[in-house]
CSV table of N, CA and C in Angstrom, one decimal:
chain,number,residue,atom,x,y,z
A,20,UNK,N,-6.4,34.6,160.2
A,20,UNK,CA,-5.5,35.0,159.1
A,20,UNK,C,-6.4,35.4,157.9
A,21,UNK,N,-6.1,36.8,157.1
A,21,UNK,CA,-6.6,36.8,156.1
A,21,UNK,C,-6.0,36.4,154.8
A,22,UNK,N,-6.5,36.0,153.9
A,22,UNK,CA,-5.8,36.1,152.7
A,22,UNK,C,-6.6,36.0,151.6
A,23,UNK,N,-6.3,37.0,150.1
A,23,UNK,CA,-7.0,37.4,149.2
A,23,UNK,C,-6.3,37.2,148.0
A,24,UNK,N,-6.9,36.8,147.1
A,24,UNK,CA,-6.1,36.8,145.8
A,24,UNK,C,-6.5,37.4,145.2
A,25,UNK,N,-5.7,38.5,144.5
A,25,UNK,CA,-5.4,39.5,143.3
A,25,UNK,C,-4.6,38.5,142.2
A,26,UNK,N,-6.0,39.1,141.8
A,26,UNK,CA,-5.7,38.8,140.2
A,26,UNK,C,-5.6,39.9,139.0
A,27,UNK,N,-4.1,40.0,139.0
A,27,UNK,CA,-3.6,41.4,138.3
A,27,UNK,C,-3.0,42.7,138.9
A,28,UNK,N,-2.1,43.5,138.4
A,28,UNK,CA,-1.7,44.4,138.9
A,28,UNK,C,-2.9,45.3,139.5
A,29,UNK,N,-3.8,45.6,138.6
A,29,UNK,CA,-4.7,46.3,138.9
A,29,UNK,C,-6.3,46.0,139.8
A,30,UNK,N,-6.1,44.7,140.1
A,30,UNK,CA,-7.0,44.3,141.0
A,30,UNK,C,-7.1,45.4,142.5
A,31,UNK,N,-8.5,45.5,143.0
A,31,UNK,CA,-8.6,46.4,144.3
A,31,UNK,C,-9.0,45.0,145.0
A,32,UNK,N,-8.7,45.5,146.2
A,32,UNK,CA,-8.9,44.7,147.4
A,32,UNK,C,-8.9,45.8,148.8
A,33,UNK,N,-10.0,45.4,149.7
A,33,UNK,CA,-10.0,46.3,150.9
A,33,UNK,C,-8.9,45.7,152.0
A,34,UNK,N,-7.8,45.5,151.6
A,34,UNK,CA,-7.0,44.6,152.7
A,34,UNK,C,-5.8,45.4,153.0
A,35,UNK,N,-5.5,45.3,154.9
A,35,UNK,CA,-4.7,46.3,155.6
A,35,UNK,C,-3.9,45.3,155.9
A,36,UNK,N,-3.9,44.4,155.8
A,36,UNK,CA,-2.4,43.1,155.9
A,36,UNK,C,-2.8,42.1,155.3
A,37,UNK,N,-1.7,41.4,154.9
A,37,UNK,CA,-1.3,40.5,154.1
A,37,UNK,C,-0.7,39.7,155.2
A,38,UNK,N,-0.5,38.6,155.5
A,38,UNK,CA,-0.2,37.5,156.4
A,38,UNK,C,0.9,36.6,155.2
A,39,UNK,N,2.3,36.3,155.9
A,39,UNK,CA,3.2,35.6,155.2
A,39,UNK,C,2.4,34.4,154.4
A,40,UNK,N,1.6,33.8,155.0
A,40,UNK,CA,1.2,32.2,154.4
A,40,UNK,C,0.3,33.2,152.9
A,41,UNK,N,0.0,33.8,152.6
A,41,UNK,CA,-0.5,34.2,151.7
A,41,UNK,C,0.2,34.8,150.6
A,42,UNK,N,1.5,34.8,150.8
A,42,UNK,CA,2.5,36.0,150.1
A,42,UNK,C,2.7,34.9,148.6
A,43,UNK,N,3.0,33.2,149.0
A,43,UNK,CA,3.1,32.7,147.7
A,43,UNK,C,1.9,32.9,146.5
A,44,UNK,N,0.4,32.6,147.3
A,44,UNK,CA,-0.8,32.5,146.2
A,44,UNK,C,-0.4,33.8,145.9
A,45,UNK,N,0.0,34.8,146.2
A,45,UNK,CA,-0.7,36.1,145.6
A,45,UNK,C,0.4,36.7,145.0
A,46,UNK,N,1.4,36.5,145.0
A,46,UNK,CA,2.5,36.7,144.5
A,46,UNK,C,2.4,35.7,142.5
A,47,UNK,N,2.0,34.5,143.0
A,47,UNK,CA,1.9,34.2,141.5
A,47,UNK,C,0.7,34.6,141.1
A,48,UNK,N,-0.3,34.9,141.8
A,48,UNK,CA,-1.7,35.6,140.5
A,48,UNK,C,-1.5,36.7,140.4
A,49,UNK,N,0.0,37.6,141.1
A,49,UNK,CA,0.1,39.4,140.6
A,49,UNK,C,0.7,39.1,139.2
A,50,UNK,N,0.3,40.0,138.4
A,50,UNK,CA,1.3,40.5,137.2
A,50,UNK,C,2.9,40.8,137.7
A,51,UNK,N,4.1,40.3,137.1
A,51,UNK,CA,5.3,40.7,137.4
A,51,UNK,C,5.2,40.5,138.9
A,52,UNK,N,4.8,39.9,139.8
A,52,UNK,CA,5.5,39.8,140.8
A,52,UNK,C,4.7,41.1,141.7
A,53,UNK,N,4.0,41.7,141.3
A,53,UNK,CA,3.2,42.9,141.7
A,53,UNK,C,1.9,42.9,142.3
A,54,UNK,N,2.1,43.2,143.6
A,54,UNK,CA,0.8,43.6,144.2
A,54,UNK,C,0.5,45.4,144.4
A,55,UNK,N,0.7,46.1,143.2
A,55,UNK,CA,0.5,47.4,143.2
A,55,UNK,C,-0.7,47.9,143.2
A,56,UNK,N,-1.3,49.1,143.6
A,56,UNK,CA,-2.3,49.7,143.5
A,56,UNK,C,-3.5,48.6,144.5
A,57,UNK,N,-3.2,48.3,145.5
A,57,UNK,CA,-4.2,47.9,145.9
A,57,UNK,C,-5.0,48.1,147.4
A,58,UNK,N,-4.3,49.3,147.7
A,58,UNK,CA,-4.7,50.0,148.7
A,58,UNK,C,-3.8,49.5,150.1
A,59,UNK,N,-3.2,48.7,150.1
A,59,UNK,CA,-2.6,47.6,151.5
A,59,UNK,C,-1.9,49.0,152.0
A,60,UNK,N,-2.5,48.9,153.1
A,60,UNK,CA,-1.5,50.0,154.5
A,60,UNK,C,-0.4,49.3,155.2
A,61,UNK,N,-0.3,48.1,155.1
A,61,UNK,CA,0.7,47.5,155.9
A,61,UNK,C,1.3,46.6,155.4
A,62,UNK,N,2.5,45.8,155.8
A,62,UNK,CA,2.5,44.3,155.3
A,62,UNK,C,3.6,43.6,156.0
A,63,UNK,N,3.6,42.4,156.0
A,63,UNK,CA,3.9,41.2,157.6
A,63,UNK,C,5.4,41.3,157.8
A,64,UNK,N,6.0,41.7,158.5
A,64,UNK,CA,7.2,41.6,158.5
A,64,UNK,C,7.8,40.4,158.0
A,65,UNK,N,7.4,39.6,157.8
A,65,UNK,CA,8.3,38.1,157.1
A,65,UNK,C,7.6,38.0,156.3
A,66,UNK,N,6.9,38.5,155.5
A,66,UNK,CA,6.2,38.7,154.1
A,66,UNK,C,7.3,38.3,152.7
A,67,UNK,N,8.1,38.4,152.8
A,67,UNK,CA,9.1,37.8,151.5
A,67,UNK,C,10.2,37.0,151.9
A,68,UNK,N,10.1,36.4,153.0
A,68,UNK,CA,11.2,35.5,153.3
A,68,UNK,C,11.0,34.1,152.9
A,69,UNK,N,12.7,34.1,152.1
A,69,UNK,CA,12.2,32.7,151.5
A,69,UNK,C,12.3,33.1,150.1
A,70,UNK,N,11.8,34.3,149.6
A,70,UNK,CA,11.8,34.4,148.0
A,70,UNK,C,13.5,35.0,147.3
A,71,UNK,N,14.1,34.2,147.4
A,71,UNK,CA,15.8,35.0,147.5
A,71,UNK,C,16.5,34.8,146.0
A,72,UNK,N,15.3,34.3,145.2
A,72,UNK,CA,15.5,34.4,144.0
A,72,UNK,C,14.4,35.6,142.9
A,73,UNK,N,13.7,36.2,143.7
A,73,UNK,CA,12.8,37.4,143.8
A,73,UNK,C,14.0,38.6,142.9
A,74,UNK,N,13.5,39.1,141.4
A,74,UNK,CA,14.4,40.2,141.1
A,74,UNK,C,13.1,41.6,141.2
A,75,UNK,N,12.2,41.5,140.9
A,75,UNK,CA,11.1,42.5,140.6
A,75,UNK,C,10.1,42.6,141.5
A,76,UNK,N,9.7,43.6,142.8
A,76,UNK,CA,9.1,43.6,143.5
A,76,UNK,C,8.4,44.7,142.9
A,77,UNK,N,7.1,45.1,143.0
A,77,UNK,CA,6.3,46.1,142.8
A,77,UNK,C,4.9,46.5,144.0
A,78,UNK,N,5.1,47.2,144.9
A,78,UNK,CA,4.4,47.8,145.4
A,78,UNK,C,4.0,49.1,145.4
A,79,UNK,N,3.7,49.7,144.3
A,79,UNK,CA,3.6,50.7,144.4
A,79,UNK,C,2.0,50.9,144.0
A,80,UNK,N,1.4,52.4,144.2
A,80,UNK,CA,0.5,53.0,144.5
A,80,UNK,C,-0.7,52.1,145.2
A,81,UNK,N,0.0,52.0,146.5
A,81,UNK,CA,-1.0,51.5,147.9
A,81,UNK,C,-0.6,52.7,148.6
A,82,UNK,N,-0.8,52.5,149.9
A,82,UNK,CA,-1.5,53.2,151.1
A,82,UNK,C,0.0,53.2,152.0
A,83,UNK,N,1.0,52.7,151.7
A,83,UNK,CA,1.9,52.3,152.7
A,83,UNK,C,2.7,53.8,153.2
A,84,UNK,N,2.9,53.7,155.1
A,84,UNK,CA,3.7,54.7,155.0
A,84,UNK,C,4.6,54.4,155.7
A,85,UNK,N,5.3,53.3,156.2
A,85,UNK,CA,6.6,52.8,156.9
A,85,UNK,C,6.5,51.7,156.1
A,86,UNK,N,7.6,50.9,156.2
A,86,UNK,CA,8.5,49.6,155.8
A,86,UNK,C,9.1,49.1,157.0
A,87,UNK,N,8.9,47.8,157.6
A,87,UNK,CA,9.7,47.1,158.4
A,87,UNK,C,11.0,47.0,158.4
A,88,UNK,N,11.9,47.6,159.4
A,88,UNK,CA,13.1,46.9,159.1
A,88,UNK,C,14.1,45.8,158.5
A,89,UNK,N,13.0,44.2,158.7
A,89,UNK,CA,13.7,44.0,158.0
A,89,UNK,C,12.8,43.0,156.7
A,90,UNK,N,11.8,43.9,156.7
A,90,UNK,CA,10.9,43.4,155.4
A,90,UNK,C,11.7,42.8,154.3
A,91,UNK,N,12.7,43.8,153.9
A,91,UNK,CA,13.2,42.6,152.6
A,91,UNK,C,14.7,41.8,153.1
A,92,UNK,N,14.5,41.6,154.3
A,92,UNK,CA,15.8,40.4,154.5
A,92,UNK,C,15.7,39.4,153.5
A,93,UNK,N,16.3,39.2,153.0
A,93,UNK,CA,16.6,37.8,152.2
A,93,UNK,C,16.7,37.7,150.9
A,94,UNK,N,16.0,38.9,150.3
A,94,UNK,CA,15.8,39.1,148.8
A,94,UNK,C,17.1,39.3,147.9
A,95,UNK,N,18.1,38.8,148.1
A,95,UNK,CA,19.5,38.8,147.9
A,95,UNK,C,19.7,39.1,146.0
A,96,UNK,N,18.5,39.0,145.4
A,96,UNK,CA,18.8,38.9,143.9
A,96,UNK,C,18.0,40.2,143.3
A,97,UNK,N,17.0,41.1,144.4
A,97,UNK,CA,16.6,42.1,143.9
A,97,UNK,C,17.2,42.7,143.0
A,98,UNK,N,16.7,43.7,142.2
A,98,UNK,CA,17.1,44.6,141.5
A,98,UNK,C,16.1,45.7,141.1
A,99,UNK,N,14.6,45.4,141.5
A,99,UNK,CA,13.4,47.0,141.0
A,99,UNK,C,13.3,46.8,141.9
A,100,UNK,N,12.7,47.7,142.5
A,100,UNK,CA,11.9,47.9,144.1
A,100,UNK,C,10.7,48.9,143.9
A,101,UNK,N,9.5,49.3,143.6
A,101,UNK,CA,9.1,49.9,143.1
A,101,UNK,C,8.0,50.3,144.2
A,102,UNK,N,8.0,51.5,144.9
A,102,UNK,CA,7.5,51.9,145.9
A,102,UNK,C,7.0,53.4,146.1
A,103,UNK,N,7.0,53.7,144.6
A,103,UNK,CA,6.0,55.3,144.1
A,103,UNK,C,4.7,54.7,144.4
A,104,UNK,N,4.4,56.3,144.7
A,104,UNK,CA,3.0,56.3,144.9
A,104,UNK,C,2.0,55.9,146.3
A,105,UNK,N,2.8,55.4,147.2
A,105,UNK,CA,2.7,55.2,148.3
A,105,UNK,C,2.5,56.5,149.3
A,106,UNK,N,2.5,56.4,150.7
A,106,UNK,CA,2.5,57.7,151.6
A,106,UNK,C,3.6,57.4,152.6
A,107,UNK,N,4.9,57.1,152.1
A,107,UNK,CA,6.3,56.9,153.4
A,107,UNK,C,6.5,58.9,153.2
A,108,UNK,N,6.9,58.7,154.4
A,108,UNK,CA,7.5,60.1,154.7
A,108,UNK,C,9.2,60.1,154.8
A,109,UNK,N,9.7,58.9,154.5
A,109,UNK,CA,10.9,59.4,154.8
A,109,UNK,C,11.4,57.9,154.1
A,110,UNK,N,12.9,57.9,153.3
A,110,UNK,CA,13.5,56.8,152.6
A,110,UNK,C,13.5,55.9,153.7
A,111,UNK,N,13.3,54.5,153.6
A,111,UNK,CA,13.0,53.0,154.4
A,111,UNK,C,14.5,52.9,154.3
A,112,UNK,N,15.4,53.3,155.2
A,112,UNK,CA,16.9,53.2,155.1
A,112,UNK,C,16.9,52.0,156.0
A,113,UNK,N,16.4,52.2,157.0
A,113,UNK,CA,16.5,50.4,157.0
A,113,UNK,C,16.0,49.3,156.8
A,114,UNK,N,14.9,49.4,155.7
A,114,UNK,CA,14.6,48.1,155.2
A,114,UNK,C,15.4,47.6,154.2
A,115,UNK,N,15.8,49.0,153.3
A,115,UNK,CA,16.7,48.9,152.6
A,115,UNK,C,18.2,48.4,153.0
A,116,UNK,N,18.4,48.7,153.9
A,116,UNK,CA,19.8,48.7,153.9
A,116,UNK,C,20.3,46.9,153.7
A,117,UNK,N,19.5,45.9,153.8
A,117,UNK,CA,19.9,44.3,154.1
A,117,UNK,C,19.8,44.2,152.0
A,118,UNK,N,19.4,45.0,151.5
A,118,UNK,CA,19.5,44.8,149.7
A,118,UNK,C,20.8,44.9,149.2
A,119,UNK,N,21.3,44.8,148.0
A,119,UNK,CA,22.3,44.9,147.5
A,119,UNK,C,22.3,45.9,146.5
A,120,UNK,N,22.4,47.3,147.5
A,120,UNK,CA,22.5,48.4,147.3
A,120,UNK,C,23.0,48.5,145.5
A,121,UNK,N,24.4,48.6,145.0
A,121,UNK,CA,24.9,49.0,144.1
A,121,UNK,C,24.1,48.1,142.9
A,122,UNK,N,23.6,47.2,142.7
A,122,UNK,CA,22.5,46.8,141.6
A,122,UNK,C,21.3,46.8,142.0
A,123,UNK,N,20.7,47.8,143.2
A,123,UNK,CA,19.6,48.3,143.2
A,123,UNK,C,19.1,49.5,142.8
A,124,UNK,N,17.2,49.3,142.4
A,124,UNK,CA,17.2,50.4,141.3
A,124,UNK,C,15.5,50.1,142.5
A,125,UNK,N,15.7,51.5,143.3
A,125,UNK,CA,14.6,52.1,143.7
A,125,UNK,C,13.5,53.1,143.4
A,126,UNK,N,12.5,53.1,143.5
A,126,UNK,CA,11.0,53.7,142.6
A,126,UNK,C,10.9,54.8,143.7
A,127,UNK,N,11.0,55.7,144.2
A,127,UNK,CA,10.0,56.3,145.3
A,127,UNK,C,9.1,57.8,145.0
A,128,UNK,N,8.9,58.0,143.9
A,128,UNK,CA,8.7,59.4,143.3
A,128,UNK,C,6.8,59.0,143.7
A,129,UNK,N,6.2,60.6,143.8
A,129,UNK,CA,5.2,60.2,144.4
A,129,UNK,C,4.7,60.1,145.6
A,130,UNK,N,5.8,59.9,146.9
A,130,UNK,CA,5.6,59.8,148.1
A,130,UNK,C,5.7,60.7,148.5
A,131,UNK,N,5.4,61.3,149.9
A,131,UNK,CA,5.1,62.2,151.1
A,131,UNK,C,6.9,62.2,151.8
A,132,UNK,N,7.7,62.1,150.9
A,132,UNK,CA,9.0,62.4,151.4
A,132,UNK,C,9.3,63.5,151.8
A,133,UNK,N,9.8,64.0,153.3
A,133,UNK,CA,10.2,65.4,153.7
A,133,UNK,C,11.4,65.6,154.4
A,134,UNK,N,11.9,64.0,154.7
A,134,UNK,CA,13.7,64.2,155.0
A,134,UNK,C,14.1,63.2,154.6
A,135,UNK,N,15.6,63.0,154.6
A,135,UNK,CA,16.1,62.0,153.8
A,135,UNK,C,17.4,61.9,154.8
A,136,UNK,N,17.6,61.1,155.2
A,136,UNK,CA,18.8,60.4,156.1
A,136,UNK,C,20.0,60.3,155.7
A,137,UNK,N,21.1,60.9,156.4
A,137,UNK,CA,22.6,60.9,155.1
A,137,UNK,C,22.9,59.7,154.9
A,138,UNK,N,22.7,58.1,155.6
A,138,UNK,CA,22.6,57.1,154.7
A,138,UNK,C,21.8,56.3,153.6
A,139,UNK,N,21.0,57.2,153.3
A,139,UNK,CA,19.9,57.3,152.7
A,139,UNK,C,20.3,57.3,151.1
A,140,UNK,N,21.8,58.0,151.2
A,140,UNK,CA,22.1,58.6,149.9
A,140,UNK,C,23.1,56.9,148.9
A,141,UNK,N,23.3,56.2,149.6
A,141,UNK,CA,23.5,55.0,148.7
A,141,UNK,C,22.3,54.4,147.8
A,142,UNK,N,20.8,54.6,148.3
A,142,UNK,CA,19.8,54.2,147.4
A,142,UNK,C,19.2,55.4,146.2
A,143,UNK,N,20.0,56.4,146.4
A,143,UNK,CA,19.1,57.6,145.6
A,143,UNK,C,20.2,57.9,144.3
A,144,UNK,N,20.0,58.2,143.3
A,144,UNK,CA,20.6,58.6,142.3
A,144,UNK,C,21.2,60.0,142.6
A,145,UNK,N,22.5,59.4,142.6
A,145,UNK,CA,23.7,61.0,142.4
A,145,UNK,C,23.7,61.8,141.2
C-alpha cells in the first residue's frame, strides 16, 4: 500500500494511486477537502466511501482520464465536484449518476472532452 500526505492544495506528489486506507490522512491535511493538482492518474474505487457527509470534493488539475463507476457511491451530501483540468474524454455519467444530481454543481472545463452522452445532460448546465 502506498500512502502520502499532501500538505495543501498545491502540494506535488509522484503518486498514480491512492489506496482507501489513506483517503482519511490526506483528505484532512488537503486544503478544502482537496487533493488538486497533484498529478494522481488514478484513484481506488472505494476511495470516498464512508464520507456521506463530504459537501466539497476537489480534484481538479491531476492526470485523471476515467472515473470509476461507482467512485462517488455514498457521497449523498455532495454539492462541488471539481474535476477541470484533468484529461477525461468524455462526462463520468456513471460515476456521476449515484450523486444528487439537481443540487449538484460540476467543474469539468479544461478537459479532453469530445462526446457527451444524452444522459449526460442532467449534470451540464442548460
Amino acid at each position: 500500500m502506498l500512502c502520502v500526505a499532501l500538505v495543501g492544495s498545491h502540494a506535488r506528489a509522484a503518486v498514480v494511486d491512492i489506496s482507501t486506507d489513506c483517503v482519511l490522512s490526506l483528505l484532512v491535511l488537503a486544503d478544502d477537502r482537496g487533493v488538486g493538482g497533484n498529478q494522481l492518474t488514478s484513484l481506488d474505487p472505494a476511495l470516498f466511501g464512508g464520507l456521506t457527509a463530504l459537501q466539497k470534493l476537489e480534484l481538479e488539475r491531476n492526470q485523471l482520464t476515467s472515473l470509476g463507476p461507482a467512485l462517488f457511491d455514498g457521497l449523498t451530501a455532495l454539492q462541488s465536484l471539481f474535476l477541470q483540468g484533468n484529461k477525461l474524454t468524455s462526462v463520468p455519467t456513471q460515476a456521476l449518476s449515484t450523486l444528487n444530481a439537481p443540487t449538484l454543481t460540476v467543474f469539468l472545463h479544461g478537459n479532453r472532452i469530445t462526446s457527451v452522452a444524452a444522459n449526460a445532460t442532467q449534470f451540464l448546465d442548460q
